[in-house]
CSV table of C-alpha atoms and ligand atoms in Angstrom, one decimal:
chain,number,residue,atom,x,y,z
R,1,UNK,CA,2.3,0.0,-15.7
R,2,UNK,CA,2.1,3.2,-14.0
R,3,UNK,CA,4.3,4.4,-11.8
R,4,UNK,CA,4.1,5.8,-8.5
R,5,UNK,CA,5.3,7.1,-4.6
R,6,UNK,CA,3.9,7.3,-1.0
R,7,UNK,CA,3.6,10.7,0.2
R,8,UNK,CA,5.0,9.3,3.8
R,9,UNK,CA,8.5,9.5,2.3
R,10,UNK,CA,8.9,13.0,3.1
R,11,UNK,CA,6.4,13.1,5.7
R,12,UNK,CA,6.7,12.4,9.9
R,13,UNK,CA,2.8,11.8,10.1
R,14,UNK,CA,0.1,10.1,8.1
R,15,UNK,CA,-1.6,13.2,7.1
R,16,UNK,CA,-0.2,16.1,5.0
R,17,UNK,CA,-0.8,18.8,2.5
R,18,UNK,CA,-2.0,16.8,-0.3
R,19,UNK,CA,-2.6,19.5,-2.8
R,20,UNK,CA,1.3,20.2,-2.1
R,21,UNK,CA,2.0,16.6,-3.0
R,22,UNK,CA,0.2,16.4,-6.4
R,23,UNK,CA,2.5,19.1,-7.4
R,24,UNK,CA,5.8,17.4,-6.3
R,25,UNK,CA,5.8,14.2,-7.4
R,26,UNK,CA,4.0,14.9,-11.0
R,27,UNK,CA,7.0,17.7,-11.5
R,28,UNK,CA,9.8,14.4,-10.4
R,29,UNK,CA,8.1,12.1,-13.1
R,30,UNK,CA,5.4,10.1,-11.2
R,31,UNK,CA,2.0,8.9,-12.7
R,32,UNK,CA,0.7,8.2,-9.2
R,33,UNK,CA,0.5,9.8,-5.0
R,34,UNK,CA,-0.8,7.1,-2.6
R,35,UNK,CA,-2.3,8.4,0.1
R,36,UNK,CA,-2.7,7.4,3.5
R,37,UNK,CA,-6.3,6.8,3.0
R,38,UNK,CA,-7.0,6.9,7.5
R,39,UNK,CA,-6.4,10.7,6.9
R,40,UNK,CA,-8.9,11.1,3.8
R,41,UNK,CA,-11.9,10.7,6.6
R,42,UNK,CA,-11.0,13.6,8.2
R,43,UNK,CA,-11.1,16.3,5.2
R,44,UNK,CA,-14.0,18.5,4.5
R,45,UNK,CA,-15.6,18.3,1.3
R,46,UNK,CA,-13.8,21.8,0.3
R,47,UNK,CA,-10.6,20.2,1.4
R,48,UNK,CA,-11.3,17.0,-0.2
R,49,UNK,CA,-12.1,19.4,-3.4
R,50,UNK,CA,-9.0,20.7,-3.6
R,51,UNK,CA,-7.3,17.5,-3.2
R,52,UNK,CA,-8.9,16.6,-5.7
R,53,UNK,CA,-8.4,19.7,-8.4
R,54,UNK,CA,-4.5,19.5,-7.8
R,55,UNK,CA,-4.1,16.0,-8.5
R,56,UNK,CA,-6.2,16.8,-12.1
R,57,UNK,CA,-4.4,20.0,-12.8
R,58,UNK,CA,-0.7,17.8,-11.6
R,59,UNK,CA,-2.6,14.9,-14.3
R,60,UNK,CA,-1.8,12.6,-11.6
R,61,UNK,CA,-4.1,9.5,-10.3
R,62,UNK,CA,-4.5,9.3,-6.4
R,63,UNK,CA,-4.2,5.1,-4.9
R,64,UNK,CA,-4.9,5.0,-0.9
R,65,UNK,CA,-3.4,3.2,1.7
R,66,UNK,CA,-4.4,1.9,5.2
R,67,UNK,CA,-3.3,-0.7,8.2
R,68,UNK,CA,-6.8,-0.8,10.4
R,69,UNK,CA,-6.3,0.2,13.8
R,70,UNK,CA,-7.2,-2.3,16.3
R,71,UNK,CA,-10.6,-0.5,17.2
R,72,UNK,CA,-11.6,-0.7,13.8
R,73,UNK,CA,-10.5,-4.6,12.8
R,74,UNK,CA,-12.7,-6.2,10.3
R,75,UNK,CA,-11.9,-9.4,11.1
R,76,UNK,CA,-12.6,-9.0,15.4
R,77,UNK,CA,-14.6,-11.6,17.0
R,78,UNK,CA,-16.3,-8.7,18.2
R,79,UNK,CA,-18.9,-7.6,15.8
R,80,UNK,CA,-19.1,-4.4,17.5
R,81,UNK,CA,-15.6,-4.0,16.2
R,82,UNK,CA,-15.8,-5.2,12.6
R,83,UNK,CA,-18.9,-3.0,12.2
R,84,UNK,CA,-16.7,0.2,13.2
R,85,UNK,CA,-14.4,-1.4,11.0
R,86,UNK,CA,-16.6,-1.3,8.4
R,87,UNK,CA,-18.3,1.9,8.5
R,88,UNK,CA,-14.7,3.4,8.7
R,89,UNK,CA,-14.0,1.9,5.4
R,90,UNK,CA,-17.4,2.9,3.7
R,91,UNK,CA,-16.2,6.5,5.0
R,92,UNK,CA,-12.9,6.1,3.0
R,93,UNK,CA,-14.0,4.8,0.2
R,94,UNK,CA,-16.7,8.0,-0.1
R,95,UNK,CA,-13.6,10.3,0.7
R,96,UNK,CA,-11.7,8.4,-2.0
R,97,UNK,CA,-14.6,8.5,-4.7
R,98,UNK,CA,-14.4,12.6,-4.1
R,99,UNK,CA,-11.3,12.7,-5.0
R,100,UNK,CA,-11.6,10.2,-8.0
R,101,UNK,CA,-9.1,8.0,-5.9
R,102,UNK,CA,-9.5,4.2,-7.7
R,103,UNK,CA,-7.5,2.1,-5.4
R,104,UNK,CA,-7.4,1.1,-1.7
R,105,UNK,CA,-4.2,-0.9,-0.3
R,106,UNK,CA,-3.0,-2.1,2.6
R,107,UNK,CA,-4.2,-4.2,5.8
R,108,UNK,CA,-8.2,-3.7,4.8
R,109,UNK,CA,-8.9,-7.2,5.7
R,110,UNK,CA,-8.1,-6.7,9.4
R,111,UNK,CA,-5.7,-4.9,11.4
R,112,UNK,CA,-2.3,-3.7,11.9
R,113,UNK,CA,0.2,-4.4,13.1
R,114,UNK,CA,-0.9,-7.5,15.0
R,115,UNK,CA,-0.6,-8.0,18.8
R,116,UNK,CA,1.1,-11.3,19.1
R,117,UNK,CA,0.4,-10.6,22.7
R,118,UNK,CA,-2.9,-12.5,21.6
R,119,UNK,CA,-3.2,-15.6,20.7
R,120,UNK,CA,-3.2,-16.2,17.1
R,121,UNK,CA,-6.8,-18.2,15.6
R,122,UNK,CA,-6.2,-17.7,11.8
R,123,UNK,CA,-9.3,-19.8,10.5
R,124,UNK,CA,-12.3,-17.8,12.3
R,125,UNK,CA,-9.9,-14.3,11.5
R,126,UNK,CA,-9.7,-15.9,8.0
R,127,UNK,CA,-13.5,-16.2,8.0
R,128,UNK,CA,-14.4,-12.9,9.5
R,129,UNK,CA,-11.6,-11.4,6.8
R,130,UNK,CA,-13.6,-13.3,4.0
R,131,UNK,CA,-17.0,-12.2,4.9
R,132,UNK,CA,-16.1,-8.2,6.1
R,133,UNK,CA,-14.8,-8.1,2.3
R,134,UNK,CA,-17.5,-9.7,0.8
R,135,UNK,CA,-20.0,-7.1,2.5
R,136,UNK,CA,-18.1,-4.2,1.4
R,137,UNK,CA,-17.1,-5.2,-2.4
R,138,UNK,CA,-20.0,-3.7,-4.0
R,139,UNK,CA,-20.1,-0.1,-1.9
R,140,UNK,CA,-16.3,-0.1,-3.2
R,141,UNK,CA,-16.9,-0.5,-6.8
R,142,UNK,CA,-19.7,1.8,-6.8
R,143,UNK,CA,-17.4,4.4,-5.6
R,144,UNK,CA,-15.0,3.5,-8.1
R,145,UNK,CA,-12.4,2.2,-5.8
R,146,UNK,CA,-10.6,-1.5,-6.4
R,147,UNK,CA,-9.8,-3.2,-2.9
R,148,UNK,CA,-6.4,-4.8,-3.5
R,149,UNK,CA,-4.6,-7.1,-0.1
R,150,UNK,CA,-1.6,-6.4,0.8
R,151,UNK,CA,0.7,-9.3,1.8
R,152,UNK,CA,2.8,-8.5,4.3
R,153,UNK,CA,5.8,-10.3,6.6
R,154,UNK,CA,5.0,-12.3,9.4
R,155,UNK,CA,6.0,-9.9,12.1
R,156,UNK,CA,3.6,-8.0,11.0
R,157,UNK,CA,0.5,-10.1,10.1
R,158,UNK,CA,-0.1,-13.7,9.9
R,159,UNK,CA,-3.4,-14.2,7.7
R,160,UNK,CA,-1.0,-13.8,4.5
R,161,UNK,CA,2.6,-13.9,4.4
R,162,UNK,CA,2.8,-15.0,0.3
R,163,UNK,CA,1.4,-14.4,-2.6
R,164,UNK,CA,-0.3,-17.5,-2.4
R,165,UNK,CA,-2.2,-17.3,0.5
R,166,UNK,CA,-3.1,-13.6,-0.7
R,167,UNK,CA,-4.3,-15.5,-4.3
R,168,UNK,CA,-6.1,-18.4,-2.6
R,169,UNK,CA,-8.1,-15.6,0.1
R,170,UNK,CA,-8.8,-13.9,-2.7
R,171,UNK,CA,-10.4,-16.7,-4.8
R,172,UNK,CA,-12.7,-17.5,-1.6
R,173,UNK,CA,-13.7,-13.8,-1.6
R,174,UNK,CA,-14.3,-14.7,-4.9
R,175,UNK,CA,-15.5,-10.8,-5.9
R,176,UNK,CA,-14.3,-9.0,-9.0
R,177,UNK,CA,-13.1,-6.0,-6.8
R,178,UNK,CA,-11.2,-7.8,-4.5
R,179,UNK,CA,-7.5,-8.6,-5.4
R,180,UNK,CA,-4.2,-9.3,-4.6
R,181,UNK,CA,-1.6,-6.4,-3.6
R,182,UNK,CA,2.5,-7.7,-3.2
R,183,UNK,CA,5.1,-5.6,-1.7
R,184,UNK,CA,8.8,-6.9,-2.5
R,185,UNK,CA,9.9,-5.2,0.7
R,186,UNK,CA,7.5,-8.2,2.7
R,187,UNK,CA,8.2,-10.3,-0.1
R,188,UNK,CA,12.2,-10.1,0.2
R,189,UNK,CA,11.2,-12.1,3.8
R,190,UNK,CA,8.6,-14.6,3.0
R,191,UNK,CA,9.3,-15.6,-0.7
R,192,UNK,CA,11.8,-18.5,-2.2
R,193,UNK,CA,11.8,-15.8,-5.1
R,194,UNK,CA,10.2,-12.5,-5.8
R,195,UNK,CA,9.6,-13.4,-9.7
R,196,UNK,CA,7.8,-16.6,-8.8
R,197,UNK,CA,5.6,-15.1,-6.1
R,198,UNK,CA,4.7,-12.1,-9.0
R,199,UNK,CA,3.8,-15.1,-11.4
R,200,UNK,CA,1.9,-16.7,-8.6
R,201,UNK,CA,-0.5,-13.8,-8.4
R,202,UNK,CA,-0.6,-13.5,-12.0
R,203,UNK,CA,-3.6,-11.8,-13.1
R,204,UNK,CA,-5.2,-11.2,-9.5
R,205,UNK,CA,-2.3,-9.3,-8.9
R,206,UNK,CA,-3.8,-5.4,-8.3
R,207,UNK,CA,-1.4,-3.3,-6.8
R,208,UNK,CA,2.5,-3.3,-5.9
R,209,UNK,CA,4.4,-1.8,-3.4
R,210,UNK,CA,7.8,-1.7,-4.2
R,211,UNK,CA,11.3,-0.6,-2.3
R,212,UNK,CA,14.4,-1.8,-1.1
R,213,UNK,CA,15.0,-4.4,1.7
R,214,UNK,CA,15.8,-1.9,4.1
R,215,UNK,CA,13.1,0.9,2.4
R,216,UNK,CA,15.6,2.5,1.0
R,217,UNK,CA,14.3,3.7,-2.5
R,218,UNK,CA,14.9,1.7,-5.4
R,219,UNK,CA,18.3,1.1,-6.8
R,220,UNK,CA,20.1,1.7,-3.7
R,221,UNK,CA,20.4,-2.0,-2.1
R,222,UNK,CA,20.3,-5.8,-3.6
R,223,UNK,CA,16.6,-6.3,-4.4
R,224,UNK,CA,16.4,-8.5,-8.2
R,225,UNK,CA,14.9,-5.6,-10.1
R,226,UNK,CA,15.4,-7.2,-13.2
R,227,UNK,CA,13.5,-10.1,-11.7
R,228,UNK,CA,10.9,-8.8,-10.6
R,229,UNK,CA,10.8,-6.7,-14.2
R,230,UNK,CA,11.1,-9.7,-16.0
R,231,UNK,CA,7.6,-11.2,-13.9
R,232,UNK,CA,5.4,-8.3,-14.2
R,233,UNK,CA,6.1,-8.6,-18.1
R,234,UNK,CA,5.3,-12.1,-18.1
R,235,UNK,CA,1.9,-12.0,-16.3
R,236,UNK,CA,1.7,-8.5,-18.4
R,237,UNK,CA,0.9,-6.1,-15.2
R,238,UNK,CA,-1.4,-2.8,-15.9
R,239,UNK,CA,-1.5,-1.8,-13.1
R,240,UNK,CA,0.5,0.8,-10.1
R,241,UNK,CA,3.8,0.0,-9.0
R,242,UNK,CA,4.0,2.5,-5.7
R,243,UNK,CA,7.5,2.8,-4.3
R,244,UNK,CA,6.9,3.1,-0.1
R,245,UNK,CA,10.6,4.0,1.0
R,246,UNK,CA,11.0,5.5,4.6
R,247,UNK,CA,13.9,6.9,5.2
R,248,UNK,CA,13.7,9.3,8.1
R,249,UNK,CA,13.7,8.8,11.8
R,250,UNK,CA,10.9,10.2,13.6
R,251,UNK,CA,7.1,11.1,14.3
R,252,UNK,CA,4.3,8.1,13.9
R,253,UNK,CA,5.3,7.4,11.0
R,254,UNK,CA,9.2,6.8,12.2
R,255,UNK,CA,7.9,4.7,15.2
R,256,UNK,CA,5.1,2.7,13.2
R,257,UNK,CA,7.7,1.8,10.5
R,258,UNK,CA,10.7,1.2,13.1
R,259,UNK,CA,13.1,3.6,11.4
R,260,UNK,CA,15.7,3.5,13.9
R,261,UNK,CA,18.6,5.2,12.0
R,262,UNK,CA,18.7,7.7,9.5
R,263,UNK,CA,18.7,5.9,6.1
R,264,UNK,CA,18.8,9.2,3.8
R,265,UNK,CA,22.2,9.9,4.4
R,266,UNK,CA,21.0,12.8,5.9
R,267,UNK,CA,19.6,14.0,3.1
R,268,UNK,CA,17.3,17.4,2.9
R,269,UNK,CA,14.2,17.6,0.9
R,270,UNK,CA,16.4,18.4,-2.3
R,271,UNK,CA,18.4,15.6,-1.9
R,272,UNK,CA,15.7,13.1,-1.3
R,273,UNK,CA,13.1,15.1,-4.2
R,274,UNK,CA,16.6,14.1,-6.4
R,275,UNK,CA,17.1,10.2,-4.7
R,276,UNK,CA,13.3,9.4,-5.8
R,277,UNK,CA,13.2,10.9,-9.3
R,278,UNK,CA,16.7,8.7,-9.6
R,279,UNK,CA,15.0,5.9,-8.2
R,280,UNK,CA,12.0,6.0,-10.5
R,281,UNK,CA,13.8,5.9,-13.9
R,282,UNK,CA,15.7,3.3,-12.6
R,283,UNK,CA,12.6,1.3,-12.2
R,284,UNK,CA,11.0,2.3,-15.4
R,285,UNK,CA,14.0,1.1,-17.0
R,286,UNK,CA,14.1,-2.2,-14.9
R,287,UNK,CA,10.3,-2.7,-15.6
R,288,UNK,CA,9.3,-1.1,-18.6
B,301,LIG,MN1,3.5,-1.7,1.5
């Protein structure tokens, strides 16, 4: 297992000063940065470069994360849509092979967060989902980039709530590149319990997003770490286990994750630099 963190922990938007990053959270004890992969598209190659350079020099890996917008949902009954959709994702994943990036997470297989203000037709989106993958497997492995799914809660999409619907889309994508990505914080709403739904995925499992119930970082609420620990062992996990905690109040970020209160305990960028290196060899020793 390797272990990792989202840069949007100390961040208000879903850009920032990558290079900056590398540095930080090799020096608290990380393996991994995850990226908010939307941002990626937007670099220069020089920029893209440097991104690059620091996250060698730091000997870190980069992972990249994504909910579609609406305007670019691969999964739209408008193919005018999923084609955006697409060719925003080919652009990503040529961003991410610059910057030797080998994994993209998150809602790829349509968009986020739904509008429940539409009506909800989950077989033709399940369709579309299948096929917009399917078309887009290859052009991702070439670039060195796994696709992995992320599960996610109810409120904020319906295609897969558990890690059984994620393993059973995933099967009917039926590609090598395509697999399963959990997150215990969606998990802690949707499972009967977290070690079971880990077992469930088993060896499509990918990636793994990992936090408290109310994204604090790890160790400071009731998630089952050693249950979850105990699950990864059995289904012998390789693979990145990114904590995603958001803390802060404020900015896109702050509104798109509903932080309503601050959850740092007020905490500067010392404090919360110390909270996540705390948090990580807590995990390690939960997991390891
Ligand atoms: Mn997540």
């Amino acid at each position: 297992m390797k272990f990792g963190t989202y840069f949007a922990y100390w961040e208000q938007e879903w850009d920032a000063d990558y290079p900056y990053y590398c540095d930080k959270v090799a020096r608290l004890g990380f393996d991994i940065l995850e990226l908010g992969a939307g941002a990626l598209v937007g670099l220069s190659d020089s920029e893209l470069s440097r991104v690059k350079s620091a996250a060698r020099d730091a000997g870190i890996s980069l992972t990249g994360c994504i909910g579609l917008p609406a305007a670019f949902d691969v999964s739209s009954a408008d193919k005018s849509v999923r084609d955006n959709g697409l060719d925003l994702l080919r652009r990503i994943l040529t961003a991410m092979s610059k910057i030797d990036a080998t994994v993209l997470g998150g809602i790829i297989y349509a968009y986020w967060p739904v509008d429940y203000g539409k009506p909800v037709d989950k077989p033709s989106v399940r369709a579309r989902a299948i096929e917009s993958m399917l078309s887009i497997a290859d052009f991702a492995r070439e670039n060195g980039v796994l696709l992995v799914l992320e599960t996610v809660n109810r409120f904020e999409h319906f295609l897969i709530n558990t890690s059984e619907e994620a393993v059973q889309l995933v099967k009917d994508i039926g590609h090598p590149n395509v697999k399963v990505m959990l997150d215990c914080f969606h998990m802690n709403i949707e499972e009967d319990f977290l070690g079971d739904a880990i077992r469930t995925a088993g060896k499509y499992l990918g990636h793994f997003h990992i936090g408290e119930c109310n994204r604090k970082v790890p160790g400071k609420g009731h998630m089952p770490w050693e249950e979850m620990g105990y699950a990864l062992r059995d289904i012998n996990y390789g693979g990145g286990v990114v904590m995603e905690p958001f803390v802060k109040m404020g900015g896109t970020v702050g509104s798109d994750i509903k932080v309503w209160h601050d959850l740092s305990g007020g905490a500067d960028e010392k404090k919360m630099d110390e909270d996540i290196a705390e948090a990580l060899r807590f995990v390690r020793s939960k997991f390891a």
